[in-house]
Short mmCIF file of C-alpha atoms and ligand atoms in Angstrom, two decimals:
data_model
loop_
_atom_site.label_atom_id
_atom_site.label_comp_id
_atom_site.label_asym_id
_atom_site.label_seq_id
_atom_site.Cartn_x
_atom_site.Cartn_y
_atom_site.Cartn_z
CA UNK A 1 155.46 32.14 216.37
CA UNK A 2 158.14 33.88 218.41
CA UNK A 3 159.98 34.92 215.24
CA UNK A 4 156.74 36.35 213.93
CA UNK A 5 156.05 38.21 217.19
CA UNK A 6 159.60 39.58 217.14
CA UNK A 7 159.12 40.87 213.58
CA UNK A 8 156.11 42.87 214.75
CA UNK A 9 157.89 44.17 217.84
CA UNK A 10 160.85 45.24 215.66
CA UNK A 11 158.55 47.01 213.23
CA UNK A 12 156.80 48.88 216.02
CA UNK A 13 160.10 49.96 217.59
CA UNK A 14 161.43 51.24 214.26
CA UNK A 15 158.28 53.29 213.76
CA UNK A 16 158.72 54.57 217.28
CA UNK A 17 162.13 56.03 216.45
CA UNK A 18 164.45 53.20 217.44
CA UNK A 19 167.01 51.80 215.05
CA UNK A 20 168.46 48.29 214.99
CA UNK A 21 171.80 47.91 216.82
CA UNK A 22 174.60 46.09 215.00
CA UNK A 23 174.82 43.61 217.84
CA UNK A 24 173.15 43.17 221.20
CA UNK A 25 176.14 44.60 223.13
CA UNK A 26 175.63 47.98 221.38
CA UNK A 27 171.92 48.18 222.21
CA UNK A 28 170.31 50.61 224.66
CA UNK A 29 167.21 48.48 224.74
CA UNK A 30 167.28 44.69 224.40
CA UNK A 31 164.09 42.65 224.16
CA UNK A 32 164.37 38.93 224.86
CA UNK A 33 161.44 37.08 223.33
CA UNK A 34 161.71 33.89 225.33
CA UNK A 35 160.50 30.35 224.70
CA UNK A 36 159.38 28.20 227.63
CA UNK A 37 158.48 25.02 225.78
CA UNK A 38 161.47 23.09 227.17
CA UNK A 39 163.93 23.60 230.03
CA UNK A 40 166.80 23.89 227.54
CA UNK A 41 165.15 26.87 225.81
CA UNK A 42 164.54 28.47 229.20
CA UNK A 43 168.18 28.01 230.26
CA UNK A 44 169.37 29.59 227.03
CA UNK A 45 167.35 32.74 227.72
CA UNK A 46 168.79 33.07 231.26
CA UNK A 47 172.33 32.63 230.05
CA UNK A 48 171.94 35.21 227.23
CA UNK A 49 170.51 37.79 229.61
CA UNK A 50 173.13 37.10 232.30
CA UNK A 51 175.93 37.36 229.73
CA UNK A 52 174.64 40.67 228.41
CA UNK A 53 174.53 42.14 231.91
CA UNK A 54 177.91 40.71 232.86
CA UNK A 55 179.88 41.36 229.70
CA UNK A 56 178.67 44.72 228.82
CA UNK A 57 176.40 46.90 230.59
CA UNK A 58 174.50 47.71 233.61
CA UNK A 59 172.89 50.56 231.67
CA UNK A 60 171.19 48.52 228.90
CA UNK A 61 167.44 48.30 229.42
CA UNK A 62 166.28 44.73 229.21
CA UNK A 63 162.70 43.66 228.54
CA UNK A 64 161.72 40.03 228.80
CA UNK A 65 158.69 38.89 226.84
CA UNK A 66 157.59 35.53 225.44
CA UNK A 67 156.39 32.53 227.38
CA UNK A 68 158.61 32.99 230.44
CA UNK A 69 157.75 36.60 231.19
CA UNK A 70 154.62 36.08 233.29
CA UNK A 71 155.97 33.31 235.49
CA UNK A 72 156.44 34.43 239.12
CA UNK A 73 159.47 32.15 239.64
CA UNK A 74 161.16 33.60 236.53
CA UNK A 75 160.44 37.18 237.59
CA UNK A 76 161.91 36.46 241.03
CA UNK A 77 164.98 34.78 239.57
CA UNK A 78 165.66 37.53 237.00
CA UNK A 79 164.49 40.62 238.87
CA UNK A 80 168.00 42.07 239.20
CA UNK A 81 168.78 41.46 235.55
CA UNK A 82 165.57 42.42 233.76
CA UNK A 83 164.04 45.92 233.86
CA UNK A 84 160.57 44.99 232.64
CA UNK A 85 158.59 41.79 232.17
CA UNK A 86 155.99 41.78 229.44
CA UNK A 87 153.67 38.73 229.41
CA UNK A 88 153.18 37.37 225.90
CA UNK A 89 149.45 36.88 226.56
CA UNK A 90 149.18 40.70 226.65
CA UNK A 91 151.06 41.13 223.38
CA UNK A 92 147.97 42.66 221.79
CA UNK A 93 148.60 45.61 224.12
CA UNK A 94 152.32 45.77 223.36
CA UNK A 95 152.14 49.12 221.63
CA UNK A 96 150.49 50.94 224.51
CA UNK A 97 152.49 49.06 227.07
CA UNK A 98 155.88 49.84 225.59
CA UNK A 99 154.99 53.47 225.06
CA UNK A 100 154.05 53.88 228.72
CA UNK A 101 156.95 51.91 230.10
CA UNK A 102 159.69 53.06 227.78
CA UNK A 103 159.01 56.62 228.79
CA UNK A 104 160.57 55.59 232.09
CA UNK A 105 163.73 54.53 230.31
CA UNK A 106 166.33 57.22 230.48
CA UNK A 107 167.27 58.70 227.09
CA UNK A 108 164.67 56.55 225.42
CA UNK A 109 163.60 58.52 222.37
CA UNK A 110 160.05 57.67 221.44
CA UNK A 111 158.57 59.53 218.53
CA UNK A 112 156.01 58.02 216.23
CA UNK A 113 155.82 59.97 212.97
CA UNK A 114 152.54 61.85 212.79
CA UNK A 115 151.82 61.54 216.49
CA UNK A 116 152.57 64.45 218.73
CA UNK A 117 152.03 62.88 222.08
CA UNK A 118 152.41 59.16 221.87
CA UNK A 119 151.79 58.54 225.54
CA UNK A 120 148.20 59.68 225.03
CA UNK A 121 147.63 56.95 222.43
CA UNK A 122 145.61 54.63 224.64
CA UNK A 123 143.64 52.90 221.93
CA UNK A 124 143.89 49.13 222.19
CA UNK A 125 145.60 48.24 218.92
CA UNK A 126 145.76 44.61 217.92
CA UNK A 127 149.47 43.85 217.57
CA UNK A 128 148.76 41.39 214.75
CA UNK A 129 147.67 44.31 212.58
CA UNK A 130 151.15 45.88 212.85
CA UNK A 131 153.03 45.47 209.55
CA UNK A 132 155.98 43.26 210.51
CA UNK A 133 159.64 43.87 209.73
CA UNK A 134 160.14 40.61 207.84
CA UNK A 135 163.57 39.07 208.33
CA UNK A 136 163.54 37.51 204.86
CA UNK A 137 162.73 39.08 201.48
CA UNK A 138 160.99 36.00 200.11
CA UNK A 139 159.72 33.90 203.04
CA UNK A 140 157.19 35.31 205.49
CA UNK A 141 155.42 34.05 208.58
CA UNK A 142 151.81 35.19 208.82
CA UNK A 143 150.05 34.52 212.13
CA UNK A 144 146.38 33.68 211.62
CA UNK A 145 145.58 33.10 215.28
CA UNK A 146 147.19 33.12 218.67
CA UNK A 147 146.63 31.19 221.91
CA UNK A 148 145.22 27.71 222.43
CA UNK A 149 142.19 26.11 224.11
CA UNK A 150 143.48 22.56 224.19
CA UNK A 151 145.43 22.38 227.44
CA UNK A 152 147.60 19.38 226.64
CA UNK A 153 148.84 18.40 230.07
CA UNK A 154 152.54 19.07 229.35
CA UNK A 155 152.14 22.35 227.45
CA UNK A 156 152.75 25.87 228.65
CA UNK A 157 151.21 27.64 225.64
CA UNK A 158 147.59 28.11 226.86
CA UNK A 159 148.96 29.41 230.17
CA UNK A 160 151.46 31.74 228.51
CA UNK A 161 149.52 32.94 225.46
CA UNK A 162 145.98 32.60 226.73
CA UNK A 163 142.90 31.34 224.88
CA UNK A 164 142.54 30.96 221.15
CA UNK A 165 141.88 34.17 219.18
CA UNK A 166 141.57 34.13 215.36
CA UNK A 167 142.67 37.07 213.28
CA UNK A 168 140.14 38.56 210.83
CA UNK A 169 140.40 36.85 207.44
CA UNK A 170 140.39 40.10 205.44
CA UNK A 171 143.40 41.36 207.43
CA UNK A 172 145.31 38.12 206.78
CA UNK A 173 144.50 38.21 203.06
CA UNK A 174 145.53 41.85 202.77
CA UNK A 175 148.86 41.12 204.46
CA UNK A 176 149.52 38.20 202.12
CA UNK A 177 148.50 40.20 199.02
CA UNK A 178 151.03 42.87 200.03
CA UNK A 179 153.73 40.26 200.59
CA UNK A 180 153.13 38.65 197.19
CA UNK A 181 153.20 42.03 195.46
CA UNK A 182 156.61 42.61 197.06
CA UNK A 183 157.89 39.32 195.58
CA UNK A 184 157.47 36.96 198.54
CA UNK A 185 157.40 33.32 197.46
CA UNK A 186 156.69 31.30 200.60
CA UNK A 187 153.95 32.12 203.09
CA UNK A 188 153.77 30.12 206.31
CA UNK A 189 150.49 30.49 208.17
CA UNK A 190 151.00 30.26 211.91
CA UNK A 191 148.84 29.27 214.83
CA UNK A 192 149.01 26.88 217.76
CA UNK A 193 146.12 24.95 216.19
CA UNK A 194 145.42 26.34 212.72
CA UNK A 195 142.70 23.71 212.10
CA UNK A 196 140.38 25.47 214.54
CA UNK A 197 140.71 28.89 212.86
CA UNK A 198 137.38 30.77 212.73
CA UNK A 199 136.69 34.31 211.63
CA UNK A 200 133.14 35.61 211.50
CA UNK A 201 132.12 38.91 210.11
CA UNK A 202 134.72 39.82 207.52
CA UNK A 203 133.93 39.76 203.83
CA UNK A 204 136.95 38.59 201.85
CA UNK A 205 135.64 37.94 198.36
CA UNK A 206 132.52 37.93 196.17
CA UNK A 207 131.93 34.25 196.99
CA UNK A 208 131.84 34.87 200.74
CA UNK A 209 129.16 37.03 202.32
CA UNK A 210 130.02 39.16 205.29
CA UNK A 211 127.89 37.10 207.66
CA UNK A 212 129.54 33.79 206.65
CA UNK A 213 131.90 32.07 209.04
CA UNK A 214 135.32 31.51 207.57
CA UNK A 215 137.03 28.34 208.76
CA UNK A 216 140.55 27.22 207.96
CA UNK A 217 139.57 25.41 204.75
CA UNK A 218 137.79 28.54 203.45
CA UNK A 219 140.70 30.74 204.46
CA UNK A 220 143.15 28.51 202.54
CA UNK A 221 140.83 28.54 199.53
CA UNK A 222 140.78 32.36 199.52
CA UNK A 223 144.57 32.64 199.95
CA UNK A 224 145.03 30.14 197.12
CA UNK A 225 143.10 32.55 194.82
CA UNK A 226 145.62 35.39 195.31
CA UNK A 227 147.39 35.80 191.93
CA UNK A 228 151.10 34.94 191.73
CA UNK A 229 153.51 32.04 191.91
CA UNK A 230 153.93 31.31 195.61
CA UNK A 231 153.79 28.48 198.15
CA UNK A 232 151.54 28.16 201.19
CA UNK A 233 152.62 26.21 204.26
CA UNK A 234 150.86 26.05 207.62
CA UNK A 235 151.76 24.95 211.16
CA UNK A 236 150.57 23.41 213.42
CA UNK A 237 147.65 21.05 212.94
CA UNK A 238 145.93 19.00 215.63
CA UNK A 239 144.97 15.39 214.79
CA UNK A 240 141.59 15.74 216.53
CA UNK A 241 140.67 18.73 214.30
CA UNK A 242 142.03 17.42 211.00
CA UNK A 243 138.63 16.64 209.47
CA UNK A 244 138.01 14.75 206.21
CA UNK A 245 136.75 17.90 204.50
CA UNK A 246 139.80 19.91 205.61
CA UNK A 247 142.14 17.19 204.29
CA UNK A 248 140.22 17.12 200.98
CA UNK A 249 140.60 20.91 200.62
CA UNK A 250 144.24 21.08 201.67
CA UNK A 251 145.30 18.34 199.26
CA UNK A 252 143.44 19.91 196.31
CA UNK A 253 144.67 23.51 196.39
CA UNK A 254 147.59 24.07 193.98
CA UNK A 255 149.52 26.63 196.02
CA UNK A 256 149.18 24.71 199.29
CA UNK A 257 152.31 22.57 199.49
CA UNK A 258 152.40 18.83 200.01
CA UNK A 259 153.76 18.99 203.54
CA UNK A 260 151.66 18.47 206.64
CA UNK A 261 153.02 18.77 210.15
CA UNK A 262 150.80 16.63 212.35
CA UNK A 263 152.13 16.19 215.90
CA UNK A 264 151.39 12.74 217.34
CA UNK A 265 153.33 13.18 220.63
CA UNK A 266 153.09 9.48 221.66
CA UNK A 267 152.06 6.12 220.25
CA UNK A 268 150.41 4.72 223.36
CA UNK A 269 146.73 5.47 224.05
CA UNK A 270 147.10 5.64 227.83
CA UNK A 271 150.00 8.11 227.48
CA UNK A 272 147.95 10.12 224.96
CA UNK A 273 145.06 10.18 227.45
CA UNK A 274 147.29 11.48 230.23
CA UNK A 275 148.71 14.04 227.81
CA UNK A 276 145.08 15.17 227.25
CA UNK A 277 145.52 14.90 223.49
CA UNK A 278 141.90 13.73 222.89
CA UNK A 279 142.66 11.14 220.19
CA UNK A 280 143.97 7.59 219.98
CA UNK A 281 146.81 6.15 217.93
CA UNK A 282 144.16 4.53 215.68
CA UNK A 283 142.58 7.91 214.99
CA UNK A 284 145.99 9.40 214.22
CA UNK A 285 146.89 6.63 211.76
CA UNK A 286 143.45 7.05 210.17
CA UNK A 287 144.22 10.75 209.56
CA UNK A 288 147.53 9.85 207.90
CA UNK A 289 145.82 7.26 205.69
CA UNK A 290 143.27 9.84 204.54
CA UNK A 291 145.97 12.49 203.91
CA UNK A 292 148.06 10.08 201.83
CA UNK A 293 145.01 8.87 199.88
CA UNK A 294 143.89 12.41 199.04
CA UNK A 295 147.38 13.57 198.04
CA UNK A 296 147.67 10.61 195.67
CA UNK A 297 144.20 11.26 194.25
CA UNK A 298 144.51 15.03 193.80
CA UNK A 299 148.15 15.57 192.92
CA UNK A 300 149.22 12.88 190.47
CA UNK A 301 152.74 11.53 191.05
CA UNK A 302 152.91 13.82 193.98
CA UNK A 303 155.71 13.69 196.52
CA UNK A 304 154.26 14.56 199.89
CA UNK A 305 155.81 14.80 203.35
CA UNK A 306 154.48 14.26 206.84
CA UNK A 307 156.35 15.52 209.88
CA UNK A 308 155.51 15.21 213.54
CA UNK A 309 156.45 15.95 217.16
CA UNK A 310 157.06 13.20 219.73
CA UNK A 311 157.76 13.52 223.45
CA UNK A 312 159.84 10.77 225.04
CA UNK A 313 159.82 9.99 228.78
CA UNK A 314 156.44 11.51 229.62
CA UNK A 315 155.76 10.86 233.35
CA UNK A 316 154.95 7.20 233.89
CA UNK A 317 155.75 6.15 230.30
CA UNK A 318 156.85 2.52 230.65
CA UNK A 319 159.13 0.73 228.24
CA UNK A 320 156.11 -1.15 226.86
CA UNK A 321 154.24 2.12 226.31
CA UNK A 322 157.30 3.63 224.65
CA UNK A 323 157.35 0.61 222.29
CA UNK A 324 154.04 1.96 220.90
CA UNK A 325 155.85 5.18 219.91
CA UNK A 326 158.35 3.02 218.03
CA UNK A 327 155.44 1.23 216.32
CA UNK A 328 153.68 4.42 215.27
CA UNK A 329 156.95 5.75 213.86
CA UNK A 330 157.41 2.57 211.82
CA UNK A 331 153.86 2.74 210.49
CA UNK A 332 153.80 6.49 209.80
CA UNK A 333 157.09 6.58 207.84
CA UNK A 334 157.70 10.21 208.79
CA UNK A 335 159.91 12.54 206.79
CA UNK A 336 160.85 14.53 209.86
CA UNK A 337 160.12 14.40 213.59
CA UNK A 338 160.97 16.96 216.25
CA UNK A 339 161.71 14.99 219.41
CA UNK A 340 161.38 16.41 222.89
CA UNK A 341 162.65 14.79 226.07
CA UNK A 342 159.92 15.55 228.61
CA UNK A 343 160.75 18.38 230.99
CA UNK A 344 158.10 19.56 233.48
CA UNK A 345 156.73 23.05 232.79
CA UNK A 346 155.50 25.09 235.76
CA UNK A 347 151.74 25.66 235.82
CA UNK A 348 150.86 22.65 233.68
CA UNK A 349 149.04 19.51 234.81
CA UNK A 350 152.11 17.35 234.06
CA UNK A 351 154.18 19.57 236.39
CA UNK A 352 152.49 17.77 239.28
CA UNK A 353 153.12 14.28 237.83
CA UNK A 354 156.14 12.30 238.91
CA UNK A 355 158.91 12.83 236.34
CA UNK A 356 160.08 9.27 236.83
CA UNK A 357 161.91 8.47 233.57
CA UNK A 358 165.62 9.17 234.01
CA UNK A 359 167.51 11.58 231.72
CA UNK A 360 169.60 8.67 230.48
CA UNK A 361 166.52 6.65 229.56
CA UNK A 362 164.91 9.69 227.85
CA UNK A 363 168.06 10.13 225.75
CA UNK A 364 168.04 6.41 224.90
CA UNK A 365 164.40 6.54 223.79
CA UNK A 366 165.03 9.60 221.63
CA UNK A 367 167.96 7.84 220.04
CA UNK A 368 165.87 4.73 219.27
CA UNK A 369 163.22 6.86 217.53
CA UNK A 370 165.83 8.88 215.68
CA UNK A 371 167.27 5.68 214.20
CA UNK A 372 163.80 4.79 212.84
CA UNK A 373 163.44 8.31 211.45
CA UNK A 374 166.77 8.12 209.63
CA UNK A 375 165.56 5.02 207.77
CA UNK A 376 162.12 6.39 206.82
CA UNK A 377 163.55 9.78 205.86
CA UNK A 378 166.14 8.18 203.56
CA UNK A 379 163.54 5.87 201.98
CA UNK A 380 161.23 8.85 201.38
CA UNK A 381 164.06 10.95 199.93
CA UNK A 382 164.92 8.21 197.45
CA UNK A 383 161.46 8.66 195.89
CA UNK A 384 162.68 12.05 194.59
CA UNK A 385 165.51 10.57 192.49
CA UNK A 386 165.19 11.48 188.82
CA UNK A 387 162.14 13.70 189.42
CA UNK A 388 161.88 17.34 188.38
CA UNK A 389 160.69 19.36 191.35
CA UNK A 390 160.17 22.95 192.43
CA UNK A 391 162.85 24.45 194.68
CA UNK A 392 162.89 27.81 196.45
CA UNK A 393 166.51 28.96 196.54
CA UNK A 394 167.55 30.40 199.92
CA UNK A 395 171.31 30.93 199.74
CA UNK A 396 174.51 30.49 197.76
CA UNK A 397 177.75 29.04 199.15
CA UNK A 398 180.97 28.08 197.36
CA UNK A 399 179.30 28.27 193.96
CA UNK A 400 176.35 26.04 194.91
CA UNK A 401 172.79 27.06 195.66
CA UNK A 402 170.82 25.73 198.61
CA UNK A 403 167.07 25.74 199.05
CA UNK A 404 163.94 23.86 200.05
CA UNK A 405 161.46 21.74 198.15
CA UNK A 406 157.69 22.27 198.49
CA UNK A 407 157.86 19.44 201.05
CA UNK A 408 160.53 21.27 203.10
CA UNK A 409 163.38 18.94 202.17
CA UNK A 410 166.86 20.55 202.01
CA UNK A 411 168.39 20.48 198.54
CA UNK A 412 171.72 21.53 197.06
CA UNK A 413 171.62 22.66 193.43
CA UNK A 414 174.55 22.64 191.04
CA UNK A 415 174.19 25.11 188.18
CA UNK A 416 176.11 27.70 186.21
CA UNK A 417 173.19 30.11 186.51
CA UNK A 418 173.39 33.18 188.74
CA UNK A 419 170.97 35.33 190.72
CA UNK A 420 168.69 32.53 191.87
CA UNK A 421 168.23 33.51 195.52
CA UNK A 422 164.57 34.04 196.36
CA UNK A 423 163.37 32.39 193.13
CA UNK A 424 161.36 29.22 192.59
CA UNK A 425 163.18 27.05 190.04
CA UNK A 426 162.66 23.55 188.64
CA UNK A 427 165.52 21.13 189.35
CA UNK A 428 166.17 17.46 188.64
CA UNK A 429 167.08 15.41 191.72
CA UNK A 430 170.33 13.46 191.27
CA UNK A 431 171.19 12.32 194.81
CA UNK A 432 169.22 11.42 197.92
CA UNK A 433 170.71 11.24 201.42
CA UNK A 434 169.05 10.91 204.83
CA UNK A 435 168.40 14.61 205.40
CA UNK A 436 169.40 16.20 202.10
CA UNK A 437 168.83 16.03 198.38
CA UNK A 438 171.05 17.16 195.54
CA UNK A 439 169.99 18.25 192.09
CA UNK A 440 170.86 20.05 188.87
CA UNK A 441 169.14 22.85 187.05
S1 LIG B 1 147.47 21.94 221.02
FE1 LIG B 1 149.66 22.46 220.91
S2 LIG B 1 149.78 24.55 221.74
FE2 LIG B 1 147.77 23.73 222.34
S3 LIG B 1 148.08 22.91 224.39
FE3 LIG B 1 148.37 21.20 222.95
S4 LIG B 1 150.60 21.17 222.48
FE4 LIG B 1 150.11 23.14 223.47
#
């Protein structure tokens, strides 16, 4: 989501007369789009800002945005290093905000083509409607909503980004149509909880009347109808909102890829309750069973992938409770898991809980789960051997091509062919390792 926000900020700044510096040390204006999900991400932002001030300049103007920008303790800590703090929850007002505030920046040239006096442009423009400056020529992130209403007890997102707001479906579809016409091959729909997407009054096709409500399943169905050979991915889903009908739709649509990221966070029901996740481990496993059943039914011989997020060392998590995370990993047979060692985030409910699992024990628990993941990932990868699968080529190195499968597995391709970057090809898988596949064209 931060990458996507940054692409829109970059696009706006270019239109406003800025040009991209070759590196951050050459910049007059540096915007740090920070992540506050873990302490390590936070520390990285501080060190980058401190280094920029120290190494180069006192004269560079530094704006901090992202999840850290509206925290009082961060503003106090960084007040001598950062010129302006822009809370991410106000990002919809970014255009007006930056125009007003950048005028205070010395030598800051702000000219929007076609607008004589930009400071008088006070209209509240939704930042999501800004055409982004996509970093890639064939993969694009498309935000469909922002914010979250769930308030998981460890999570900073609802505090930083505010409540859930869905983007109008017609705007999303128009953006994707434009991307596909420019040759984009992989569209990743973004939202903190895409399953709860809802857009009301926007007509998107003949089959949908303007007064109809468009939910996530309908949105996917409409995007799937856009002509062209492209892949649709989406992140993130919430197990409590992954309904039977949504699973049935997702697993049927041809352009929607066979990869679902479904964060479980913990295997123990008491820990899940204190995390405020609003489901049990039984419910979660039931969702996986349904997903697997529908993939098998709808996409014959289909290779599908399930990934997840798990937090280790949540306050009060005992060894016995952690053992339930081990069990759910064994049962789920994940292809990938993003582990997080719990770190308290200011403003959240868990901030006030006693962080009583030591760093050493958190690292041990992560290691235990990672060992399970290595086994399930390798076993899943072996299912690809001998199969012909679609691959989107991302780069070339030392005569080999590297890309991703529809299920987001890394694959190295050996071929004598040239000019494959950005193309979807069909390759035969010849080797399967824990994290990577190899194949030939
Ligand atoms: S659903 Fe995701 S974004 Fe929302 S509060 Fe929970 S963890 Fe955070």
